[in-house]
Coordinates of C-alpha atoms and ligand atoms in Angstrom, one line a residue:
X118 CA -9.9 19.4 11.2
X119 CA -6.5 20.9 12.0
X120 CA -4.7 19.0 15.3
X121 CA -5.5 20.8 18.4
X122 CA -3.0 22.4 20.8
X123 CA -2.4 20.1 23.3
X124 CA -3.9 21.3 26.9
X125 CA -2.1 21.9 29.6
X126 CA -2.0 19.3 31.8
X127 CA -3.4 19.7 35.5
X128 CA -0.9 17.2 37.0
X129 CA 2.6 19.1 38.0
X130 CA 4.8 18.4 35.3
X131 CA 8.2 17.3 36.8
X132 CA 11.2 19.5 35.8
X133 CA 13.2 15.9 34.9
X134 CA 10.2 14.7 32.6
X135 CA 11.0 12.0 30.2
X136 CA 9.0 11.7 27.0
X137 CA 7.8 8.5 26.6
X138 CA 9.3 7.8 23.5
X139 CA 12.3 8.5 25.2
X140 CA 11.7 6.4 28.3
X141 CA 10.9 3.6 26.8
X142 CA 13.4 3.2 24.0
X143 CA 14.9 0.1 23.6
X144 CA 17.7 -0.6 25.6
X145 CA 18.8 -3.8 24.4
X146 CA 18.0 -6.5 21.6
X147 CA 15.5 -8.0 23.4
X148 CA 13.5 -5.0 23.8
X149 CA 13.1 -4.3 20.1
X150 CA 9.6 -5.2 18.7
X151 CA 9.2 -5.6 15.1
X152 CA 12.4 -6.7 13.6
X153 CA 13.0 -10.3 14.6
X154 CA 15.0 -10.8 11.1
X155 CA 17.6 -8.3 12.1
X156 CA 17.5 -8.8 16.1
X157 CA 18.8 -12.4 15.4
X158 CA 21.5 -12.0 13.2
X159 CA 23.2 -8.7 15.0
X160 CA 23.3 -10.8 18.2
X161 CA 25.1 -14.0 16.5
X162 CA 27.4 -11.6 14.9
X163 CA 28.1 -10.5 18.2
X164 CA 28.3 -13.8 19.8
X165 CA 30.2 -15.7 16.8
X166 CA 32.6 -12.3 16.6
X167 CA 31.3 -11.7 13.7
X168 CA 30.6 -8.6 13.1
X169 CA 30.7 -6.7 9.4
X170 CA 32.6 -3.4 9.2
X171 CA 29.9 -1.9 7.6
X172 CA 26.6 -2.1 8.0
X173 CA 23.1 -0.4 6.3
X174 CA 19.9 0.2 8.2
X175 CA 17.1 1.2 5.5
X176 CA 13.7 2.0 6.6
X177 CA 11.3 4.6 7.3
X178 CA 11.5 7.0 10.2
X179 CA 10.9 5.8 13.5
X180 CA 11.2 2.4 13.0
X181 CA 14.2 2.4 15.7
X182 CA 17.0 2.4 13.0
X183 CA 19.5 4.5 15.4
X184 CA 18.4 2.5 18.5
X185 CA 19.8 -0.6 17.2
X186 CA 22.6 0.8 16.2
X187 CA 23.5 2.1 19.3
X188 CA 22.5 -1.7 21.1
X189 CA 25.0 -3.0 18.9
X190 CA 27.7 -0.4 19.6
X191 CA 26.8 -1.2 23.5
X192 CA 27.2 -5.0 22.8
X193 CA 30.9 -3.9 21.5
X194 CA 31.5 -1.5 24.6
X195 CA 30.2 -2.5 27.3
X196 CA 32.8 -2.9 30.3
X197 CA 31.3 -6.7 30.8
X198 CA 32.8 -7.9 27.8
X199 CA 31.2 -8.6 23.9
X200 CA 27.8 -9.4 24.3
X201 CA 24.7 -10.0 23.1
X202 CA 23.2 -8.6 25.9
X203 CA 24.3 -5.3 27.2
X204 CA 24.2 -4.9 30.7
X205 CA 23.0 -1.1 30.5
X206 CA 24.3 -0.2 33.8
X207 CA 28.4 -0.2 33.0
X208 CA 29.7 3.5 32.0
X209 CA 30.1 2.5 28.5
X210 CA 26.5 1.5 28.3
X211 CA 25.3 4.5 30.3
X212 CA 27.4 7.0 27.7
X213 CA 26.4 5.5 24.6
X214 CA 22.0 5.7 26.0
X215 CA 23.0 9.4 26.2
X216 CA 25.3 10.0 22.7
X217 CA 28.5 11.4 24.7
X218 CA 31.0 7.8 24.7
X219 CA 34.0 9.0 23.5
X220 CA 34.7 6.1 20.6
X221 CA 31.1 6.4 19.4
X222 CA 30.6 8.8 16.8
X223 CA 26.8 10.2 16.1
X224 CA 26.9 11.8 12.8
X225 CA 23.6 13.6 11.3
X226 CA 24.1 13.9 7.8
X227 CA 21.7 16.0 6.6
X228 CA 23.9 18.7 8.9
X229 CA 27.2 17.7 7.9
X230 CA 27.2 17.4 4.7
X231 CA 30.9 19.0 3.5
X232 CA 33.8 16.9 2.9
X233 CA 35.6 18.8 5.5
X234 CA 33.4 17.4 8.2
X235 CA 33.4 14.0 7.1
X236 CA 37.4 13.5 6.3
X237 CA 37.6 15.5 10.2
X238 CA 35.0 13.5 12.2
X239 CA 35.6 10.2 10.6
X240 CA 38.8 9.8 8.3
X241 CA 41.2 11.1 10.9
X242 CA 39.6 9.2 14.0
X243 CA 39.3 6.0 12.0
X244 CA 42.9 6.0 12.2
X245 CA 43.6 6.2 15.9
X246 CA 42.6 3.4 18.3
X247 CA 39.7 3.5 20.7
X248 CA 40.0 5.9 24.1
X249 CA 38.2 3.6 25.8
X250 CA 36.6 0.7 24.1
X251 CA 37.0 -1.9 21.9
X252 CA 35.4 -0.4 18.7
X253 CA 35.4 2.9 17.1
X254 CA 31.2 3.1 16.2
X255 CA 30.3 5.4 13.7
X256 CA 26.6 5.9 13.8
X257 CA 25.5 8.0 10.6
X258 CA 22.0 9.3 10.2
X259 CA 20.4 10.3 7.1
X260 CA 23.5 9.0 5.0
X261 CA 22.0 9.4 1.6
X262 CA 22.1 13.5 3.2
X263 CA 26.3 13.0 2.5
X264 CA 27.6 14.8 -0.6
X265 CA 29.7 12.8 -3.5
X266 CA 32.6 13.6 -2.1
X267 CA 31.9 12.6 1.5
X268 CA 30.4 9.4 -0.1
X269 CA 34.1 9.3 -1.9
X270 CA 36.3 9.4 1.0
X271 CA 33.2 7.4 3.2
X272 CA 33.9 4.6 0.4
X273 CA 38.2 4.5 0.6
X274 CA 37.8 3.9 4.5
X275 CA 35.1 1.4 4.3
X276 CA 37.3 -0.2 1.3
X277 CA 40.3 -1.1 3.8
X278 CA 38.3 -0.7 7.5
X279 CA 41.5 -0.7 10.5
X280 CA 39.7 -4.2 11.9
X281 CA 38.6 -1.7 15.6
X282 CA 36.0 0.5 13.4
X283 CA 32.3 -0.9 12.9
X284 CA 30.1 1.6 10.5
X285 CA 26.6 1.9 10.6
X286 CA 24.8 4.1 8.0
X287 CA 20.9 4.2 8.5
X288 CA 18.7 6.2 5.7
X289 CA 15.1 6.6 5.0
X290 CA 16.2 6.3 1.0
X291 CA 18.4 3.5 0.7
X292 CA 18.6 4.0 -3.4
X293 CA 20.3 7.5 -2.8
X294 CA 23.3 5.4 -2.0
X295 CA 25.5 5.0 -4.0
X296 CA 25.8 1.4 -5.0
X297 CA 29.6 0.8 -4.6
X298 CA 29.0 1.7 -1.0
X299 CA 26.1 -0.3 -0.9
X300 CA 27.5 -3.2 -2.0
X301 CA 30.3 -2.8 0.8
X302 CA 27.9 -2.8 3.7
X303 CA 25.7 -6.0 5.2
X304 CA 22.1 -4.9 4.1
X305 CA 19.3 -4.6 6.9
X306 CA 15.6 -3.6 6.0
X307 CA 13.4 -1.8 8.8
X308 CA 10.2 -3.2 8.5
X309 CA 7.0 -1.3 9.7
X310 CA 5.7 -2.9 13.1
X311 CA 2.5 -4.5 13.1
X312 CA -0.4 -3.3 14.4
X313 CA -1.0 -6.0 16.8
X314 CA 2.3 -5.8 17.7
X315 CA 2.2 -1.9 18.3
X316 CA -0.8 -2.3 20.2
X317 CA 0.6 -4.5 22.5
X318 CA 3.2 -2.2 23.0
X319 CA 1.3 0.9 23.9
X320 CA -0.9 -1.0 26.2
X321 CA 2.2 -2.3 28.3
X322 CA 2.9 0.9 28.4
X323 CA -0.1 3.0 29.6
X324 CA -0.1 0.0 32.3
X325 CA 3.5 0.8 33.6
X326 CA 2.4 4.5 33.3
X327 CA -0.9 4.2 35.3
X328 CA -2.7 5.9 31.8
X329 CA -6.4 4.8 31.8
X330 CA -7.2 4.4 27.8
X331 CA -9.6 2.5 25.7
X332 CA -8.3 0.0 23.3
X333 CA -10.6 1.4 20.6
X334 CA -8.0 4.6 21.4
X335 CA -4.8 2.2 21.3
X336 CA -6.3 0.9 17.9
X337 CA -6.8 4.8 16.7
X338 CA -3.0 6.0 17.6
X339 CA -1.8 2.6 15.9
X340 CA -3.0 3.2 12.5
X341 CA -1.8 6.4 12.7
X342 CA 1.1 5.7 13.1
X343 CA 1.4 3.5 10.6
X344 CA 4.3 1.2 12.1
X345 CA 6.1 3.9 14.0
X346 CA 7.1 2.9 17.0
X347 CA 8.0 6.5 18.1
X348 CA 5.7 8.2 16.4
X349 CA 2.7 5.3 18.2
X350 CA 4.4 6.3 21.7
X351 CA 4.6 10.1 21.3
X352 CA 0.7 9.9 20.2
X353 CA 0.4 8.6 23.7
X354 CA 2.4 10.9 25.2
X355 CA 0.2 13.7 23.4
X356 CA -2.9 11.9 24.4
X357 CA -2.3 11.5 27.9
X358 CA -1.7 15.5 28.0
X359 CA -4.6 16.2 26.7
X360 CA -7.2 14.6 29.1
X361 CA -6.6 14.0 32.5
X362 CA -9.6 11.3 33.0
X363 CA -9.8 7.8 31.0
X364 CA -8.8 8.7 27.2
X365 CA -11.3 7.7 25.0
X366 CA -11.6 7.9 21.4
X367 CA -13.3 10.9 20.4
X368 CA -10.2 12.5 22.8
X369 CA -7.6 10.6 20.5
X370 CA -9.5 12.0 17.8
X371 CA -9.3 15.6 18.2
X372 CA -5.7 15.6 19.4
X373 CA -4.8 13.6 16.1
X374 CA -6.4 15.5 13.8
X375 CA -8.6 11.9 13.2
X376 CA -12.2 12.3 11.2
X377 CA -14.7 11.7 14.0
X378 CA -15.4 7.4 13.7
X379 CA -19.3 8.6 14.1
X380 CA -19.0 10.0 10.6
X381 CA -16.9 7.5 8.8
X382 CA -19.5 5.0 10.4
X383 CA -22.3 7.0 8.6
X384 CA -20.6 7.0 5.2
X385 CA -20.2 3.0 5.6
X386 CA -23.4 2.3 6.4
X387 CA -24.5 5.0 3.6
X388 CA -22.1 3.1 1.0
X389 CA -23.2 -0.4 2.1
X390 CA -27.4 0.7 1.6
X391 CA -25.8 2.7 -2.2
X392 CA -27.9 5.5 -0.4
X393 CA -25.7 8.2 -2.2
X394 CA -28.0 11.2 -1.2
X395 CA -27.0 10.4 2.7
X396 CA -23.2 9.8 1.1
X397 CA -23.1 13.2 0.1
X398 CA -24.5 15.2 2.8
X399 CA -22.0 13.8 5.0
X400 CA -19.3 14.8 2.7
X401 CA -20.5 17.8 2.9
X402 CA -20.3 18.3 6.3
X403 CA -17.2 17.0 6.9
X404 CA -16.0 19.0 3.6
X405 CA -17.6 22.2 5.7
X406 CA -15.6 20.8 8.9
X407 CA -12.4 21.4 6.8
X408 CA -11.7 17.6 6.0
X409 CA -8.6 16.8 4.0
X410 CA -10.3 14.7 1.2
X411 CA -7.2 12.3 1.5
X412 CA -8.1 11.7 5.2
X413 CA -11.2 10.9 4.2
X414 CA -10.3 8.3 2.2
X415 CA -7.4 6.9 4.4
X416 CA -10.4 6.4 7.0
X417 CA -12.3 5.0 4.5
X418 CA -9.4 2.6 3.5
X419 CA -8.8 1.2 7.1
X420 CA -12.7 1.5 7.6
X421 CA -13.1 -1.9 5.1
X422 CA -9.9 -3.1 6.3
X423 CA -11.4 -3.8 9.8
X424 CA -14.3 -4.9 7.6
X425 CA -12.2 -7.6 5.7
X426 CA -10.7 -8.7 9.2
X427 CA -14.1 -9.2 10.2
X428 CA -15.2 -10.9 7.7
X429 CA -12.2 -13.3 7.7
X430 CA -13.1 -14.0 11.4
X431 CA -16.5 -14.9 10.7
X432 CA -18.5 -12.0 11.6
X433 CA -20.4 -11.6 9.0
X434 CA -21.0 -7.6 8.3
X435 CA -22.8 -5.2 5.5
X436 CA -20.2 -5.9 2.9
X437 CA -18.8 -9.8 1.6
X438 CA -15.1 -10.1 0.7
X439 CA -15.4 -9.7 -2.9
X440 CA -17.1 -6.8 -2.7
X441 CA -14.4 -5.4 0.6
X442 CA -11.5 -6.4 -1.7
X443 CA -12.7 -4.6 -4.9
X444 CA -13.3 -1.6 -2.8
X445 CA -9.8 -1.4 -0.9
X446 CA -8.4 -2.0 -4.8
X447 CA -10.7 1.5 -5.5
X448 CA -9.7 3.6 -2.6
X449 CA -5.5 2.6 -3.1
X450 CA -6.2 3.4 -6.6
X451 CA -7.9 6.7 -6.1
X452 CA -5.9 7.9 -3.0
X453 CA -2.9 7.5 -5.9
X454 CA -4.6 9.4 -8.1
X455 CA -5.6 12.1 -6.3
X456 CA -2.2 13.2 -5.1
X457 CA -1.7 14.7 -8.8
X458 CA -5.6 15.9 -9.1
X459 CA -6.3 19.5 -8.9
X460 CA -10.2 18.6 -8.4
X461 CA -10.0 16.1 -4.9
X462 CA -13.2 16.5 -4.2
X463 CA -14.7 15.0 -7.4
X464 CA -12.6 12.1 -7.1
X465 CA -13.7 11.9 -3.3
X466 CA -17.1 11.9 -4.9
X467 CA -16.3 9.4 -7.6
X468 CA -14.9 7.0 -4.9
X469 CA -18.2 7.1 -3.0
X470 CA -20.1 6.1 -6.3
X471 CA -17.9 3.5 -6.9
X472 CA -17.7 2.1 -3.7
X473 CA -21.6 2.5 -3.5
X474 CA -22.5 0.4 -7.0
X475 CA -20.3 -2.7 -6.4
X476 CA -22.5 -5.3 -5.7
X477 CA -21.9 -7.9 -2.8
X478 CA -23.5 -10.9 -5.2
X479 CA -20.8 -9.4 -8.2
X480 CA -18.8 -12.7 -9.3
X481 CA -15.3 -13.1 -9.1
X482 CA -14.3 -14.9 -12.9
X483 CA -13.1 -18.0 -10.7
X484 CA -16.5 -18.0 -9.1
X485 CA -17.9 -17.4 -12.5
X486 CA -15.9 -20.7 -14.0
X487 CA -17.2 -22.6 -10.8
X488 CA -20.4 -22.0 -11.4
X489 CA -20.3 -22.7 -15.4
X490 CA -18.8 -26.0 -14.3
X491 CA -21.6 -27.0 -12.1
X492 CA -24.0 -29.0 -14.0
X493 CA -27.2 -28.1 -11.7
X494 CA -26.4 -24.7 -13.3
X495 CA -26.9 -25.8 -16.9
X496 CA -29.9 -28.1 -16.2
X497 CA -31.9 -25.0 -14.8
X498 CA -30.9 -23.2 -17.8
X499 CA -32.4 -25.9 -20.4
X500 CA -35.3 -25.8 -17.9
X501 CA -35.8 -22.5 -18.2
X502 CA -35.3 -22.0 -21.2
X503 CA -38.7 -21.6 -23.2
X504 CA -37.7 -22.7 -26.8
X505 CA -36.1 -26.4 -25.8
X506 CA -32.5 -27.1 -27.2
X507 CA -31.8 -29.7 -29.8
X508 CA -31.7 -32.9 -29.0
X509 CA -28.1 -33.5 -29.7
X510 CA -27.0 -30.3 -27.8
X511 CA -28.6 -31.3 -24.5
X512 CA -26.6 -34.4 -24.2
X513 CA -23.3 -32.8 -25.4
X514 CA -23.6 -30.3 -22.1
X515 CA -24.6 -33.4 -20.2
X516 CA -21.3 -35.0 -20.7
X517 CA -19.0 -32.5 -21.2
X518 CA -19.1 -31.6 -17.7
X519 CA -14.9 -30.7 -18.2
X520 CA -15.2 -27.4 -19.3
X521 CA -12.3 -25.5 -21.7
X522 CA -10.8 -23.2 -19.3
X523 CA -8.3 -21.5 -21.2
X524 CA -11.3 -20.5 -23.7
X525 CA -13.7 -19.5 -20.5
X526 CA -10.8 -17.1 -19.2
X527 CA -10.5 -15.1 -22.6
X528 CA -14.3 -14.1 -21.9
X529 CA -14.0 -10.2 -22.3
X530 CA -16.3 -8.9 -19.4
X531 CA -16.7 -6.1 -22.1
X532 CA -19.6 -4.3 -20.5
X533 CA -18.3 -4.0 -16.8
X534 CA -14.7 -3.2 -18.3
X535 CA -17.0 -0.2 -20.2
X536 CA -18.8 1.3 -17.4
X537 CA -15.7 0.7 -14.8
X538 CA -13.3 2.8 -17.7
X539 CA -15.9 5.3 -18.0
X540 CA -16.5 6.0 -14.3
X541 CA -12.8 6.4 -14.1
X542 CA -12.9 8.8 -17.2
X543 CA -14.9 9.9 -20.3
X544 CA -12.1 10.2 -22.3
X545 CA -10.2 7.0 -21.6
X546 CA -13.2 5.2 -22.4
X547 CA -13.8 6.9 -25.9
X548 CA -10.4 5.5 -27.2
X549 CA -11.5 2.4 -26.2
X550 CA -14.6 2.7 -28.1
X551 CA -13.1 3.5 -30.9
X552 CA -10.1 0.6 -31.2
X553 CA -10.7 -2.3 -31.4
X554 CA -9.5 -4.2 -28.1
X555 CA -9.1 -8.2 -27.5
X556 CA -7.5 -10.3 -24.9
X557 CA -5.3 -12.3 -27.6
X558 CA -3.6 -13.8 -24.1
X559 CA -4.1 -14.3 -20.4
X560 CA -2.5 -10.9 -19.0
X561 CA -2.6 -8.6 -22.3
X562 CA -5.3 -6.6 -23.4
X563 CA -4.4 -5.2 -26.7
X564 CA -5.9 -2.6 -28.9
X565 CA -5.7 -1.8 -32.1
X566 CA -6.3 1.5 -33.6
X567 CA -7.8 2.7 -37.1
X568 CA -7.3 6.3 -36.3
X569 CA -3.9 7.6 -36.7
X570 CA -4.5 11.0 -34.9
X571 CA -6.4 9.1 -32.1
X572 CA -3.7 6.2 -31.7
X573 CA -1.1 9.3 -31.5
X574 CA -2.7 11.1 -29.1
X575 CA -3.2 8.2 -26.8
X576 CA 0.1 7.0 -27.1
X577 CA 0.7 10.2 -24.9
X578 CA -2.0 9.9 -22.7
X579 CA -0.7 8.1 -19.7
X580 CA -3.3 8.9 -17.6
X581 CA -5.4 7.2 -20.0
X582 CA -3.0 4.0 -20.2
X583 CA -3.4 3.8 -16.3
X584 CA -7.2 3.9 -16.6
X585 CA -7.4 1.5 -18.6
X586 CA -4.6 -0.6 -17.2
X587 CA -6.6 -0.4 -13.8
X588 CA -10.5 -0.8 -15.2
X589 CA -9.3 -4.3 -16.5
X590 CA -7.8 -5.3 -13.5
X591 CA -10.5 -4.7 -12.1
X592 CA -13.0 -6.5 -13.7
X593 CA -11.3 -9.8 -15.3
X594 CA -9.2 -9.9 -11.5
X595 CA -5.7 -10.1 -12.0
X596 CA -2.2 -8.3 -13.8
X597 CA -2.6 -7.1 -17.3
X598 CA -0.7 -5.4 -19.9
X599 CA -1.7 -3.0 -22.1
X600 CA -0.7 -3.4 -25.6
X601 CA -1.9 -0.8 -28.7
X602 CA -0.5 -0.4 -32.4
X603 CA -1.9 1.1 -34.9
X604 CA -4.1 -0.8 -38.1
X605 CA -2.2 -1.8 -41.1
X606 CA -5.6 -1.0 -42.6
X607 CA -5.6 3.0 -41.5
X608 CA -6.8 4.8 -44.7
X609 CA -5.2 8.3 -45.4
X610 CA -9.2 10.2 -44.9
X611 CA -9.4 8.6 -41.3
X612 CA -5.8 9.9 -40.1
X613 CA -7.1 13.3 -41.8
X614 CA -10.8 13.3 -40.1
X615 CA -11.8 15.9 -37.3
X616 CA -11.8 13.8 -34.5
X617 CA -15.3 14.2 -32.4
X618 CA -15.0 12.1 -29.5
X619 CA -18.9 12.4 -28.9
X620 CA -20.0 11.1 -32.3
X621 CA -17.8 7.8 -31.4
X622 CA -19.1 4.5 -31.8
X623 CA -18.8 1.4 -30.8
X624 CA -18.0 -0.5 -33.7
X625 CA -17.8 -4.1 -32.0
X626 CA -21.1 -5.2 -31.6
X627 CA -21.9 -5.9 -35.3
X628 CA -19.5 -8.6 -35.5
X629 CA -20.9 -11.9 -36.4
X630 CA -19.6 -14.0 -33.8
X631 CA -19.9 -18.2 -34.5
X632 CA -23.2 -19.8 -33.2
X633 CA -20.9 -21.9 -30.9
X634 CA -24.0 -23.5 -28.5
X635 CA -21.9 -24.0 -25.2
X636 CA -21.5 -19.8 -26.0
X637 CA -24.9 -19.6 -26.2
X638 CA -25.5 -20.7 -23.2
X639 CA -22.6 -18.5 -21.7
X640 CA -24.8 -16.0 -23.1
X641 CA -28.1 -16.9 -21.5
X642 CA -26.5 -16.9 -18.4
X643 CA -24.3 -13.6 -18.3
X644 CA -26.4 -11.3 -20.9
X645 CA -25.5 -10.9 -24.5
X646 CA -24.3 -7.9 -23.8
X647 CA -21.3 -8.8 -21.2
X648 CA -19.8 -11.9 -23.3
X649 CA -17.8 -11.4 -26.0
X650 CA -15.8 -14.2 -27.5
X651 CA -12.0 -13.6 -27.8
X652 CA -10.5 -15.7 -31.1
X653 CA -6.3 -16.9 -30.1
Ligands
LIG38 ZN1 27.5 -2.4 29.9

């Protein structure tokens, strides 16, 4: 769904009207939401006379980056003296809100990028005192927009700063500048704001504006804006245009460009029943509405969020945690992957499988270990069991009720790893087949190859790599590392065979494994089939 022009608005528009974002921009320290870290220690710089000669705002647009640096040059400037708090009202104050004081220099580098502009506008003002104030306050946006040689004479006068000048570069990419200038300026990082935070902000807001809005709408421009303060406020602004009665959230919807909730609703409940017939005939439609599959998928993604936070309050829902977590784990994984797809659709497609066949009852391993160390467990297994145990192996699990746990956390959860690698992709899953893989440690899965061709060909396969990195994260829960070499035992006819990927094999299940009985049980109580046995 493409964003909609915004209507006109019936109310007279006033020739002196003030975008919100505008209006309510912060004005002094205080009024900043979101960045208590770097609220507290500009203020005690300004109180203790502190402050750095050069300072770096990093962070993503809209996160008020040239707000507070024009706060701080006002806490320099203003008439009533250094101070924390800005009293807004002097001339100073006034001129620096509108970018026109004379010792405070806005400079956008992504338009002045030539040396000529930078020696003219900074290096040459640097070295006379302030018209009016007490600091000179360069204020450069976009610095990692400056070319080498502005970033060379940038560097000699933040090397020697005349003790009146106070620098502050902001960027969106703070690793495009260059570290010795870096490592001359006092460091700040621009988080995003919180949504709770953000919501409490628009709702002050539409109160002081008299805008009549439902907080399911609040929650909707939130998320889009994903921590942007501006961007959260403009949304408003664009919302309030739109319709002229009480905003509610299919309105906020169309003017954002958002799937329609009723449909994302659908899917979920579709996803939480594994009814994958339903599933795909609302893809369809919204694939025939002109969906973005990656929308989709972000909806889907803050869909089980508000699930999880549900769940954590104690509202029990269609999904349990386990089974919220794995699937926010699938979505970030997919949306990754499908940046460099050329078929999005399929992997919209895969994602709603996935996200359909895990199970709310599927064990976490630590559950799994839990449950291995309760002894109720093992007593309904010997009673179940119709051929009764010996004699001597009962009372062993009776009193070994301190299980090994170093040699329960090498169990290979070989089939899930299987059908989660070959969901993901055919091919990764056929090298796999083919070497021979074992969790020698906790964190490395490592696989050996016999093929020469095949272990060569994987080696290059990164996509592969990142399959299988992720399909054993998946299932055994927690960070692993890949590790493959090739067999001292490759013979000269395998590196020369054909290689036919559909006459693979698995090779692994014909290994004798010892007749351990506490693995027996382990057996009985998984499946043969999920358990394998990995030898340190
Ligand atoms: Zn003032």
């Amino acid at each position: 769904m493409s964003k909609k022009t915004v209507k006109e608005n019936d109310k007279e528009v006033s020739k002196n009207y003030v975008g919100l974002a505008r209006k309510y921009r912060p004005q002094t320290f205080e009024e900043v939401i979101g960045q208590p870290h770097i609220v507290r220690t500009l203020k005690k710089a300004v109180e203790t006379n502190h402050v750095a000669p050069a300072y770096l705002f990093i962070g993503s647009r809209g996160l008020g980056k040239t707000t507070m640096a024009r706060i701080l040059a006002k806490a320099l400037n203003c008439e009533k003296g250094i101070t924390s708090t800005p009293c807004g009202k002097c001339e100073s104050c006034i001129e620096i809100s509108r970018s026109n004081h004379i010792d405070v220099l806005e400079i956008d580098a992504a338009s002045n990028t030539g040396i000529d502009n930078v020696r003219e506008t900074i290096i040459q003002s640097v070295s006379t005192v302030p018209a009016k104030g007490r600091y000179k306050v360069f204020i450069i946006d976009e610095t990692h927009m400056l070319s080498a040689q502005a970033f060379g004479a940038l560097l000699k006068t933040i090397e020697e700063p005349p003790s009146h000048v106070v620098f502050i570069m902001a960027t969106t990419e703070g690793h495009k500048v260059p570290s010795p200038i870096r490592s001359r300026c006092l460091r700040f990082d621009f988080r995003p704001v919180s949504s709770d935070e953000l919501t409490e902000r628009l709702k002050k807001i539409a109160k002081a504006e008299s805008i009549d809005i439902e907080e399911s709408a609040v929650r909707l421009i939130c998320e889009y804006s994903e921590g942007g303060v501006r961007d959260a406020i403009s949304a408003l602004d664009m919302v309030r245009a739109y319709s002229s009665d009480k905003i509610n959230l299919k309105d906020t919807e169309e003017v954002l460009g958002a799937i329609p909730s009723v449909s994302i609703e659908k899917l979920m409940n579709s996803i939480a029943v594994a009814d994958s017939e339903n599933a795909e005939n609302i893809l369809k439609e919204l694939w025939e509405f002109g969906v973005d599959t990656s929308e989709v998928m972000r909806a889907l993604l803050f869909a089980f969020r508000k699930e999880l936070f549900d769940v954590i309050r104690g509202n029990d829902k269609n999904f349990k945690k386990g089974r919220i977590v794995r699937s926010i784990e699938s979505i970030l994984f997919s949306m990754e992957r499908t940046r460099y797809s050329r078929h999005p659709l399929i992997e919209l497609e895969l994602l709603i499988a996935k996200l359909s066949s895990i199970s709310n009852d599927e064990k976490t391993l630590k559950e799994l270990y839990e449950k291995l160390l309760n002894y109720e467990t093992f007593k309904s297994i010997r009673e179940d069991t119709a051929i009764e145990p010996e004699q001597k192996t009962v009372k062993k699990i009776e009193t070994s009720r301190e299980w090994d746990k170093k040699k329960l956390l090498s169990i290979f959860r070989k089939e899930e790893f299987f059908s989660e690698l070959k969901a993901a992709s055919p091919n990764s899953e056929k090298y796999c087949r083919d070497a021979e893989i074992s969790i020698p440690k906790d964190g490395t899965l490592k696989l050996l190859f016999k093929d020469k061709t095949l272990f060569e060909r994987f080696e290059k396969d990164h996509k592969a790599i990142a399959d299988i990195k992720h399909a054993i994260e998946f299932v055994q829960t927690g960070k692993f590392h890949i590790e493959f070499e090739l067999s001292a035992q490759s013979k000269p006819q395998q590196i020369q065979k054909e290689l036919n990927f559909e006459d693979e094999k698995s090779s692994d299940k014909s290994k004798a494994e010892d007749l351990d009985p506490e693995i027996e049980k382990i057996k009985r109580l998984f499946g043969a089939d999920s358990v394998e046995i990995v030898k340190e």
